[in-house]
mmCIF file of C-alpha atoms and ligand atoms in Angstrom:
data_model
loop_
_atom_site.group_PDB
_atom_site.id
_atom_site.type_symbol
_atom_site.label_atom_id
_atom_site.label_comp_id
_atom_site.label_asym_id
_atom_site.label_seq_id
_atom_site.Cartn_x
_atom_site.Cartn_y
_atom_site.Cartn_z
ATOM 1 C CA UNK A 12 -9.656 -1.984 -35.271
ATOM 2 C CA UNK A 13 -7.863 -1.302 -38.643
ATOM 3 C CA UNK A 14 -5.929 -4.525 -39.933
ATOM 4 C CA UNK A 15 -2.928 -2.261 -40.099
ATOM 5 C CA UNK A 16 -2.370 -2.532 -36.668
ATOM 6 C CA UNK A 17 -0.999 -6.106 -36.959
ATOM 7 C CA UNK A 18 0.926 -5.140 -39.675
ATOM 8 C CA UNK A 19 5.085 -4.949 -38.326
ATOM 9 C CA UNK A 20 7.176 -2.456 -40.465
ATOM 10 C CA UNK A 21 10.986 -2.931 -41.224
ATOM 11 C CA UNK A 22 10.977 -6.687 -41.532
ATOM 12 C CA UNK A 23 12.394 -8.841 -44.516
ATOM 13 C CA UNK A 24 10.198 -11.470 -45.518
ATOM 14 C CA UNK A 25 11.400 -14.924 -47.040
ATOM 15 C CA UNK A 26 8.445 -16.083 -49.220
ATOM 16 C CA UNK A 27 8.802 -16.343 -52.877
ATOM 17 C CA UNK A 28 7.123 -13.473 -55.090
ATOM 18 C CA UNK A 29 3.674 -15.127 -55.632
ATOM 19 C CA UNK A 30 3.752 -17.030 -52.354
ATOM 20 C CA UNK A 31 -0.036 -17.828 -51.290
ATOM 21 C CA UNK A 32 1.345 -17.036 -47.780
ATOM 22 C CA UNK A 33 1.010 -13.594 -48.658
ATOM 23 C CA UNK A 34 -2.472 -13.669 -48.436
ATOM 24 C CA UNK A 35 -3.382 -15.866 -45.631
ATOM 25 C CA UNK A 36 -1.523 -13.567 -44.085
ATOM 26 C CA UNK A 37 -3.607 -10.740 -45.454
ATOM 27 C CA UNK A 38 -6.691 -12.151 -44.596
ATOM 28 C CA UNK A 39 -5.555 -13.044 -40.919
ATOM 29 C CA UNK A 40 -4.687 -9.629 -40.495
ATOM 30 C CA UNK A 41 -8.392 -8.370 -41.653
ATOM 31 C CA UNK A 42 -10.165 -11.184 -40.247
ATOM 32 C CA UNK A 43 -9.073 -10.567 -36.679
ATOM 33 C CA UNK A 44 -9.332 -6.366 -36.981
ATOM 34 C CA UNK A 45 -13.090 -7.260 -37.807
ATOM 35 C CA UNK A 46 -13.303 -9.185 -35.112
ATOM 36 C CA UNK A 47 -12.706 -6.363 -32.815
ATOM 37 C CA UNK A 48 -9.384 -7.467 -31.796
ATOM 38 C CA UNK A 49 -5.762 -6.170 -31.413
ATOM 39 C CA UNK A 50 -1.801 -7.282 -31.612
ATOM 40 C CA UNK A 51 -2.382 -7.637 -27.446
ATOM 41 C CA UNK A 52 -5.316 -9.957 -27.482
ATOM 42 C CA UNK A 53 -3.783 -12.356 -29.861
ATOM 43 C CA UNK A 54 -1.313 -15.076 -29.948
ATOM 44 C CA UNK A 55 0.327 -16.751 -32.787
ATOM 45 C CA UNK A 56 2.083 -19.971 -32.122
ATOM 46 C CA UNK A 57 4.100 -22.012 -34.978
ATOM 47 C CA UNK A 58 6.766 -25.008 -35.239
ATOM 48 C CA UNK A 59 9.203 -24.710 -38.324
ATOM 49 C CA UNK A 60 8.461 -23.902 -42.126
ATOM 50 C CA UNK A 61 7.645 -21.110 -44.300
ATOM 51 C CA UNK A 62 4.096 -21.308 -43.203
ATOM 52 C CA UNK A 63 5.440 -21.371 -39.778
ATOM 53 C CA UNK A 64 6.984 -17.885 -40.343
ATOM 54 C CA UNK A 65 3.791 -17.040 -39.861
ATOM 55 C CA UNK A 66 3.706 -14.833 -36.826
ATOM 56 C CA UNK A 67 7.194 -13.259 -37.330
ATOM 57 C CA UNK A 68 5.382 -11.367 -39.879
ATOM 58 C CA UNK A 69 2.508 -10.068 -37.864
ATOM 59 C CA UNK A 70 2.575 -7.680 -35.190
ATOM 60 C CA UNK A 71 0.874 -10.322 -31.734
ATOM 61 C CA UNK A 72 2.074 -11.712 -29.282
ATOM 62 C CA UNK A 73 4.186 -14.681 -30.777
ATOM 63 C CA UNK A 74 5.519 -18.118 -29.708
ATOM 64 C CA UNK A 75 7.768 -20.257 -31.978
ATOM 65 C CA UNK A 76 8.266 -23.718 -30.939
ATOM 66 C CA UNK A 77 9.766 -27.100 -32.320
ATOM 67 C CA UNK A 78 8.983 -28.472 -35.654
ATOM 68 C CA UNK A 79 5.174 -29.842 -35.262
ATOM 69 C CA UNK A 80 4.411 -28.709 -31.555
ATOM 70 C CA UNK A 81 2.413 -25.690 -32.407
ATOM 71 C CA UNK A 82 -0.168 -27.392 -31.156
ATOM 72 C CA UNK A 83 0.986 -28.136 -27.871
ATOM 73 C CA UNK A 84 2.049 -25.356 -27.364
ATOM 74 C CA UNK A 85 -0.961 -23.396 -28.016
ATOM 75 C CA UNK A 86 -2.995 -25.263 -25.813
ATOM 76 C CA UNK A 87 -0.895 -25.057 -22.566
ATOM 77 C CA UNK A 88 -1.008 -20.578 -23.485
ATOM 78 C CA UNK A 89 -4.260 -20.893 -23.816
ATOM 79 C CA UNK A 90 -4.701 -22.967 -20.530
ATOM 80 C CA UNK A 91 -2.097 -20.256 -18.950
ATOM 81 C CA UNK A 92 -4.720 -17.520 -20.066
ATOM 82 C CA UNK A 93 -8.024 -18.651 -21.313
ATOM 83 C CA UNK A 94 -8.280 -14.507 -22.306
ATOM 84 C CA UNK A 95 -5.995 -14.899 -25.084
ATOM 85 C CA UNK A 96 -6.751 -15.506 -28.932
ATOM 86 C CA UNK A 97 -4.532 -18.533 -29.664
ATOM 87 C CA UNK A 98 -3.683 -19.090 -33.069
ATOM 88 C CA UNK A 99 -1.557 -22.240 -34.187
ATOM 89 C CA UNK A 100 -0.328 -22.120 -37.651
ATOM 90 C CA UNK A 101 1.749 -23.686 -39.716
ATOM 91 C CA UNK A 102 2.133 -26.099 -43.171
ATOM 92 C CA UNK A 103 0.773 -29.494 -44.176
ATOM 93 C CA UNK A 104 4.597 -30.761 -43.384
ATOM 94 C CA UNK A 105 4.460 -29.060 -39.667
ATOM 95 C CA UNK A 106 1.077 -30.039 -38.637
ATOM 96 C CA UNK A 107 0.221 -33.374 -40.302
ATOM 97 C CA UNK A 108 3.644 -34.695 -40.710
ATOM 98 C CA UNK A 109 5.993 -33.885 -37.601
ATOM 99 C CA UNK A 110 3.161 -32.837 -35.592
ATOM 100 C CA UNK A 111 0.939 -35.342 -36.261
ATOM 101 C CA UNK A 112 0.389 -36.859 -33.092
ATOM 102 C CA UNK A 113 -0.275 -33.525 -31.629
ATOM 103 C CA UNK A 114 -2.659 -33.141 -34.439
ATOM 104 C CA UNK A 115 -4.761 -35.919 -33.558
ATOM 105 C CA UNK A 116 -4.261 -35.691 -29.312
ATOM 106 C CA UNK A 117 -4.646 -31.952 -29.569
ATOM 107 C CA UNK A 118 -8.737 -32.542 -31.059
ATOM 108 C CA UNK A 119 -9.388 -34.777 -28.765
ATOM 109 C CA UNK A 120 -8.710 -32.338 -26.026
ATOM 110 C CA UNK A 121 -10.654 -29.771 -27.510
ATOM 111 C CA UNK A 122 -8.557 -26.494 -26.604
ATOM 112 C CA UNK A 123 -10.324 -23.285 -27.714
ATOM 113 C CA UNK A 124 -7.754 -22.781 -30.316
ATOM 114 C CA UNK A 125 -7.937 -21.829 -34.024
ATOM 115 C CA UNK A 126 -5.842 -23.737 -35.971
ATOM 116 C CA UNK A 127 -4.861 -22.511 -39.607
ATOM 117 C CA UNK A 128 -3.056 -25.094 -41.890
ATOM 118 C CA UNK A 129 -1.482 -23.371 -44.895
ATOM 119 C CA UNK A 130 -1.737 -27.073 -47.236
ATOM 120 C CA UNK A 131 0.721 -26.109 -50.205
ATOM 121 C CA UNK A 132 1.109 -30.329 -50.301
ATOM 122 C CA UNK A 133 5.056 -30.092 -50.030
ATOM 123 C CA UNK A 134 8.012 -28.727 -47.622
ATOM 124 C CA UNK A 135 8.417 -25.662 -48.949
ATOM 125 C CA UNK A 136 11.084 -24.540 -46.440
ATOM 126 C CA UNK A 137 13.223 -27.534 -47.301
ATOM 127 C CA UNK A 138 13.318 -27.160 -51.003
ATOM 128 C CA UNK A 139 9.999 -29.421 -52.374
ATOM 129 C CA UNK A 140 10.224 -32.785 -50.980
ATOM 130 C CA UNK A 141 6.735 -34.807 -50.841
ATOM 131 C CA UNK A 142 4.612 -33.959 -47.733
ATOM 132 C CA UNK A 143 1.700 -36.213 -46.219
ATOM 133 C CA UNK A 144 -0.488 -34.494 -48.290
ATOM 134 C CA UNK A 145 1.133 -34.560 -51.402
ATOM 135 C CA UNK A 146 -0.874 -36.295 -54.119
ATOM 136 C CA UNK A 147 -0.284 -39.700 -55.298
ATOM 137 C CA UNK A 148 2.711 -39.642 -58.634
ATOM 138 C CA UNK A 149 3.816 -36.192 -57.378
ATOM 139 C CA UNK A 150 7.089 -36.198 -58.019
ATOM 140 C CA UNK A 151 10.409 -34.339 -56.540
ATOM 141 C CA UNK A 152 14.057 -34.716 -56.070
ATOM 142 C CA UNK A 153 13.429 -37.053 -53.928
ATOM 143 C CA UNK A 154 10.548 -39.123 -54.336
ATOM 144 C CA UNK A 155 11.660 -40.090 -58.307
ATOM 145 C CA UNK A 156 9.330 -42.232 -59.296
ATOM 146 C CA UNK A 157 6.690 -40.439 -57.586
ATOM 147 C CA UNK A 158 5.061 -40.576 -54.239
ATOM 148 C CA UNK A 159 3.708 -44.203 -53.934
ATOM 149 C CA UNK A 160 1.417 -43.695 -49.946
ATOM 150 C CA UNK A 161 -1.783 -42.492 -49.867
ATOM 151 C CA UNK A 162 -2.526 -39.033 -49.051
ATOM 152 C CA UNK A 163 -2.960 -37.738 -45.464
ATOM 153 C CA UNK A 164 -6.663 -36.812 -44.792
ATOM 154 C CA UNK A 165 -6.554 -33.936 -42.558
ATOM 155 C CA UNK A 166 -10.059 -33.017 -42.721
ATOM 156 C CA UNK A 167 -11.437 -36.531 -42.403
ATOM 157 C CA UNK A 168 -8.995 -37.410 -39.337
ATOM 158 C CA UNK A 169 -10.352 -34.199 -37.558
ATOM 159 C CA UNK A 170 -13.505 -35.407 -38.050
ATOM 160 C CA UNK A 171 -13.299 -38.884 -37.148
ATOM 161 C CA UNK A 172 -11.166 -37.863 -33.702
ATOM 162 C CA UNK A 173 -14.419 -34.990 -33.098
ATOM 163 C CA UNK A 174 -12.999 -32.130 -34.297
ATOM 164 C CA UNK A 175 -15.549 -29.296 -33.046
ATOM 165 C CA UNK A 176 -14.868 -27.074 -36.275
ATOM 166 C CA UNK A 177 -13.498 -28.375 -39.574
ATOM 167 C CA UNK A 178 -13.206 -25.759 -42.789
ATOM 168 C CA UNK A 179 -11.505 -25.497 -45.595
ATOM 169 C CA UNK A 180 -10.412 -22.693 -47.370
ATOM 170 C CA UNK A 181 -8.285 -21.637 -50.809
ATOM 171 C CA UNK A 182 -5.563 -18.637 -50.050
ATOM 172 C CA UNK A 183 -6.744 -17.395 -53.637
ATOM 173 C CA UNK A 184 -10.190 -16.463 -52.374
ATOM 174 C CA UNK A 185 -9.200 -13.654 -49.772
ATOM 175 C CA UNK A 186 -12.572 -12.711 -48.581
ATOM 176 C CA UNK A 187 -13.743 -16.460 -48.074
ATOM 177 C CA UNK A 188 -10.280 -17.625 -46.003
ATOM 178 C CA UNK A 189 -10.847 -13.667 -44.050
ATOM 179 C CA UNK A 190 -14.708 -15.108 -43.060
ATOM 180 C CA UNK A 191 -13.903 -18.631 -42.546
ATOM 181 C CA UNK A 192 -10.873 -17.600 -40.052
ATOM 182 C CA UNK A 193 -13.308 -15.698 -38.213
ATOM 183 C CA UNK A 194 -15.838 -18.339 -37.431
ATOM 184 C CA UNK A 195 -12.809 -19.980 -36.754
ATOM 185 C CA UNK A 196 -11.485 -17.932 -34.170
ATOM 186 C CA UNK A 197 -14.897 -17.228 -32.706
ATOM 187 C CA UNK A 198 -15.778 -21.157 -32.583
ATOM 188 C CA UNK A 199 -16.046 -21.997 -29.063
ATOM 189 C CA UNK A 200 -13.399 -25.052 -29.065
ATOM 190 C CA UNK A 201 -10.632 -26.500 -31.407
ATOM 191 C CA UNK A 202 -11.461 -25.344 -34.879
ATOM 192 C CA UNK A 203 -8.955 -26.122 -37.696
ATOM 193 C CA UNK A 204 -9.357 -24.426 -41.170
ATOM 194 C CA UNK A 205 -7.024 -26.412 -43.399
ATOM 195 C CA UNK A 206 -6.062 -23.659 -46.265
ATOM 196 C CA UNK A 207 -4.946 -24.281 -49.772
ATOM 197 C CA UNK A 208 -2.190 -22.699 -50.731
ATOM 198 C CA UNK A 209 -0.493 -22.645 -53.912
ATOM 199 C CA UNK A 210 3.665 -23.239 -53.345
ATOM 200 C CA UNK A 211 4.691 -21.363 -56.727
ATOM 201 C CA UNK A 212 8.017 -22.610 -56.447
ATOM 202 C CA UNK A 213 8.356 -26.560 -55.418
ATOM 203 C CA UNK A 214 4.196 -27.577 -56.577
ATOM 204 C CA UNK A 215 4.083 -27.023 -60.387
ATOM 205 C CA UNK A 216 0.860 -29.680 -59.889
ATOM 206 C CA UNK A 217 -1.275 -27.835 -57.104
ATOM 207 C CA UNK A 218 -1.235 -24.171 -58.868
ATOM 208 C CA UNK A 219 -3.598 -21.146 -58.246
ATOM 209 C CA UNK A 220 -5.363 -22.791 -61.391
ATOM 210 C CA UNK A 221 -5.271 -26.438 -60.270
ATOM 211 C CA UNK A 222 -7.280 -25.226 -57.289
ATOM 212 C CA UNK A 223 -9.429 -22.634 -58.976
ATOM 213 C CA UNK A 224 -10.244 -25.548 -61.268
ATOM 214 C CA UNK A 225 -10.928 -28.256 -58.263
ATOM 215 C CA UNK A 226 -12.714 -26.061 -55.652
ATOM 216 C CA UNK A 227 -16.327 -25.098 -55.214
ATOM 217 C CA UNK A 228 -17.890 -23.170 -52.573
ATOM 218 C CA UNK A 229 -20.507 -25.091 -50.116
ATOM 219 C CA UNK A 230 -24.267 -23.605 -50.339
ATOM 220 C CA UNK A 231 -26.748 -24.706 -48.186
ATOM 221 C CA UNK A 232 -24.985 -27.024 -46.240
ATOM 222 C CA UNK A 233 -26.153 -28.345 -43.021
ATOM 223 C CA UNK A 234 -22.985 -27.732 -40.859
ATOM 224 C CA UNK A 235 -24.507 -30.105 -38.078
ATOM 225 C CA UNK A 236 -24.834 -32.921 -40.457
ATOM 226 C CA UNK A 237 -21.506 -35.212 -38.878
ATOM 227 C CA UNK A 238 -22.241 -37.941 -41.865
ATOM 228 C CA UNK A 239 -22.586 -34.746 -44.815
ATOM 229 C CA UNK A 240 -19.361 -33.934 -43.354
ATOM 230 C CA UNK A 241 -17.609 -36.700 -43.747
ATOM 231 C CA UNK A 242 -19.046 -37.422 -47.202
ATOM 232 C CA UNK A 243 -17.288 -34.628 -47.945
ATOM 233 C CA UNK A 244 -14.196 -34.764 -46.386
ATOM 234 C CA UNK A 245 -13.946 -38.564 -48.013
ATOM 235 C CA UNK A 246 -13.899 -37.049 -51.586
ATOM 236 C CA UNK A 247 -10.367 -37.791 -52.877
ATOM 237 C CA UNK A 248 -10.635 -36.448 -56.467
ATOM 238 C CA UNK A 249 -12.223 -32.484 -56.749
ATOM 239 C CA UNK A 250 -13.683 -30.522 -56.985
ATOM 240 C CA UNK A 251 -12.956 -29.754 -53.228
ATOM 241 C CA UNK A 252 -15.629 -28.315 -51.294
ATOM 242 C CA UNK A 253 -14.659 -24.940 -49.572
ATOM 243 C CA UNK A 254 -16.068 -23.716 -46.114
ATOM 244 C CA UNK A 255 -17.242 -25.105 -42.769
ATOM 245 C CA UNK A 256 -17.852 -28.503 -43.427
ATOM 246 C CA UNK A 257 -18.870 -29.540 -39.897
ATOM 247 C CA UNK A 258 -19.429 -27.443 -36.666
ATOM 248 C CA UNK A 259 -20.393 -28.429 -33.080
ATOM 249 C CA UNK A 260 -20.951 -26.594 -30.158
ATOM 250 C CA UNK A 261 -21.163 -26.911 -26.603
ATOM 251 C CA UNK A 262 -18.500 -29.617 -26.192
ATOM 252 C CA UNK A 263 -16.605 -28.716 -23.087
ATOM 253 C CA UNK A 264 -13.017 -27.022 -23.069
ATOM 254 C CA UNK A 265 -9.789 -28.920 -22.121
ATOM 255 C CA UNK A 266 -9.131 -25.594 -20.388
ATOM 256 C CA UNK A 267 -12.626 -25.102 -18.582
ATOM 257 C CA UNK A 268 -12.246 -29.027 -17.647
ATOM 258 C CA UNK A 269 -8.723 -28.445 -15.743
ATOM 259 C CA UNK A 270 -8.824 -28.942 -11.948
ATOM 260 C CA UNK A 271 -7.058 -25.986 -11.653
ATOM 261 C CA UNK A 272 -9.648 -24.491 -12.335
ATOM 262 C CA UNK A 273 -11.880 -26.052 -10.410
ATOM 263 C CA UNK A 274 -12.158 -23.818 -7.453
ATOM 264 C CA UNK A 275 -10.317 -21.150 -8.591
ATOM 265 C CA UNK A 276 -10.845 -19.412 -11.829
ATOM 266 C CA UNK A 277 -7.859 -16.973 -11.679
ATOM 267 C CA UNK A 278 -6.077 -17.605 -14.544
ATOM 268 C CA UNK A 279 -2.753 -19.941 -14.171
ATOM 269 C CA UNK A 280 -0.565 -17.069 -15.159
ATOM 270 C CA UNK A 281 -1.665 -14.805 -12.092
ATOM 271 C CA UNK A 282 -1.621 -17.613 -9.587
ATOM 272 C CA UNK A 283 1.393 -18.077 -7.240
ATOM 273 C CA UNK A 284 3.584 -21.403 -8.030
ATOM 274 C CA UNK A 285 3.269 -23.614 -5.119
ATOM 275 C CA UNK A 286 7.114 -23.340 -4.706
ATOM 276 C CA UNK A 287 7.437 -24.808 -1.418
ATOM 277 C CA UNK A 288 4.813 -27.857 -2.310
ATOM 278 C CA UNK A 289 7.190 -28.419 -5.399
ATOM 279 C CA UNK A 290 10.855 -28.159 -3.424
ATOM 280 C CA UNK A 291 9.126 -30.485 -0.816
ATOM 281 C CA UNK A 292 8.247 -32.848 -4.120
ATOM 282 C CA UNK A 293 11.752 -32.785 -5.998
ATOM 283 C CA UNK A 294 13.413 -33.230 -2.094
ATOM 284 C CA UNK A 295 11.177 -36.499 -1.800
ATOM 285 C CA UNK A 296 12.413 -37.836 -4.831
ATOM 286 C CA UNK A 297 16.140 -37.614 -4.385
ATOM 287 C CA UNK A 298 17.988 -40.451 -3.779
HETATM 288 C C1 TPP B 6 12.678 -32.438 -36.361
HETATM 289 C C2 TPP B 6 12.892 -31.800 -37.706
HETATM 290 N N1 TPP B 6 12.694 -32.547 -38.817
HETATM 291 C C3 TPP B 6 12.862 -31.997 -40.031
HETATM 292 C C4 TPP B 6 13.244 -30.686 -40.159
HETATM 293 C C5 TPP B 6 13.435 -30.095 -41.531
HETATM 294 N N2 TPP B 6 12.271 -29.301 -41.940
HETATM 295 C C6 TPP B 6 12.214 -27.967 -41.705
HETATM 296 S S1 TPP B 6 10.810 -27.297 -42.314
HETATM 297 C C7 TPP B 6 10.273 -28.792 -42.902
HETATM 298 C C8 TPP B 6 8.990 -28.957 -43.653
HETATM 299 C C9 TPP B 6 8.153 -27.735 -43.764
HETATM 300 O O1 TPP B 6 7.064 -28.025 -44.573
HETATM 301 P P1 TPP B 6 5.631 -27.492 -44.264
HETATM 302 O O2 TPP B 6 5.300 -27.644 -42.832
HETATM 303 O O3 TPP B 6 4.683 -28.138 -45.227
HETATM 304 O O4 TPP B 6 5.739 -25.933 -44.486
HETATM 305 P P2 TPP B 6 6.086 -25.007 -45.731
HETATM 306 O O5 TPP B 6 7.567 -24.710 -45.627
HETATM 307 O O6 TPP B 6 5.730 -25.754 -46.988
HETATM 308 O O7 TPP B 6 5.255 -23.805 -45.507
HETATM 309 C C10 TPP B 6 11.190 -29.797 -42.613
HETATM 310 C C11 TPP B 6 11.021 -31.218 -42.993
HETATM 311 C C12 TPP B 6 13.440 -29.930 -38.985
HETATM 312 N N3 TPP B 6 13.748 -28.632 -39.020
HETATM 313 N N4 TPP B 6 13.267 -30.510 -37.786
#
């Protein structure tokens, strides 16, 4: 499959010139066409942002949801049709701020989703106010004196919750984002790749230079290693390390553990709705 075929003529798209966006959404493109798959086979899910714009960009099958319940989302599609390629994506803002509760239930369920994280550390949508991953002093128009909390660890907090798959990646390096999003997606369980991205308009701190200047690529790392991992993930000044920093496999799906599927491995969207079980329910209950 040629990448082109994901690509959707005619459409207007809102990122800045410059916008790392542009190429995680290259790379997406590429990494699933060398995966073997096509616009039918795949399903982008998003909540709100400019990272959330996501799939309106990309010709898939597309589902766009409330602020931070991408992941929620995803996970009952891909329980609806265990088939389908379900991609949740979205910003730092969407996923780790609004959505963070379904960030953390979500890995604990272990859906056989990929979920991409386009980490600019600020809402970009809303004009550059501080996100939870924004560094310590950053400041904006509304956090004057500069953001006092400490930083949201995304990669860490999949870990500690048993994240099956945690990466990271840096939108500047297409080719390394385009492999890591293909593990990703071919990671048997929940496998989040948390992507730098350089916001050229609202983070004059994070630049393409700030992060070609605090990354490094992993060699020879022992993805198994859980306590390597987490070294890693700890590391609050750079350079950042990019690439799979932890993998497991063979921890069971939410979707292979539903009792729906129990005796009956049709998936939920070809299956009758009990609608007479149901109207018998809802009758029960009233008054
Ligand atoms: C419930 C709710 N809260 C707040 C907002 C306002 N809002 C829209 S997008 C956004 C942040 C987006 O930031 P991020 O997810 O980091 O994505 P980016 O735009 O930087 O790609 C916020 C706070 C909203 N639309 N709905």
């Amino acid at each position: 499959m040629d990448s082109t075929a994901f690509d959707l003529p005619g459409i207007d798209l809102s990122w800045c010139p410059g916008c790392g966006d542009f190429k995680i959404l290259d790379s997406i493109k590429k990494a699933l066409a060398e995966l073997g798959l096509g616009p039918l086979d795949v399903v982008m899910v998003s909540g709100i942002g400019q990272a959330a714009k996501t799939p309106h960009y990309m010709k898939a099958h597309f589902f766009n949801g409330l602020h931070g319940r991408a992941l929620s989302n995803a996970t009952a599609i891909k329980a609806a049709n265990p088939a389908l390629e379900v991609i949740a994506v979205g910003g730092d803002g969407d996923m780790y701020g609004e959505g963070g509760n379904h960030f953390t239930h979500t890995i604990r369920r272990n859906p056989g989703i990929t979920n991409l994280v386009f980490n600019n550390m600020v809402y970009g949508l809303t004009k550059g106010q501080a996100s939870p991953t924004s560094p310590r002093g950053f400041r904006t128009s509304v956090q004057v004196d500069g953001v006092h909390a400490q930083p949201f660890n995304p990669l860490a907090a999949a870990l500690v919750q048993g994240a099956t798959f945690v990466a990271r990646a840096f939108a500047g390096n297409g080719d390394q984002t385009k492999e890591i999003i293909k593990r990703a997606v071919r990671h048997k369980g929940y496998a989040l790749v948390d992507i730098f991205q350089p916001c050229v308009s609202f983070n004059s701190v994070n630049t393409y230079k700030w992060f070609m200047d605090n990354t490094y690529t992993l060699e020879g790392h022992e993805e198994e290693d859980f306590g390597k991992a987490m070294e890693l993930a700890l590391l609050q000044e750079g350079p950042f390390p990019l690439g799979v920093l932890y993998r497991k496999e063979g921890v069971p799906l939410f979707e292979e553990t539903l009792a729906a599927y129990r005796k009956d491995d049709r998936p939920l969207f070809r299956r009758e709705a009990p609608r007479k079980a149901v109207k018998e329910l809802l009758a029960s209950m009233a008054g």
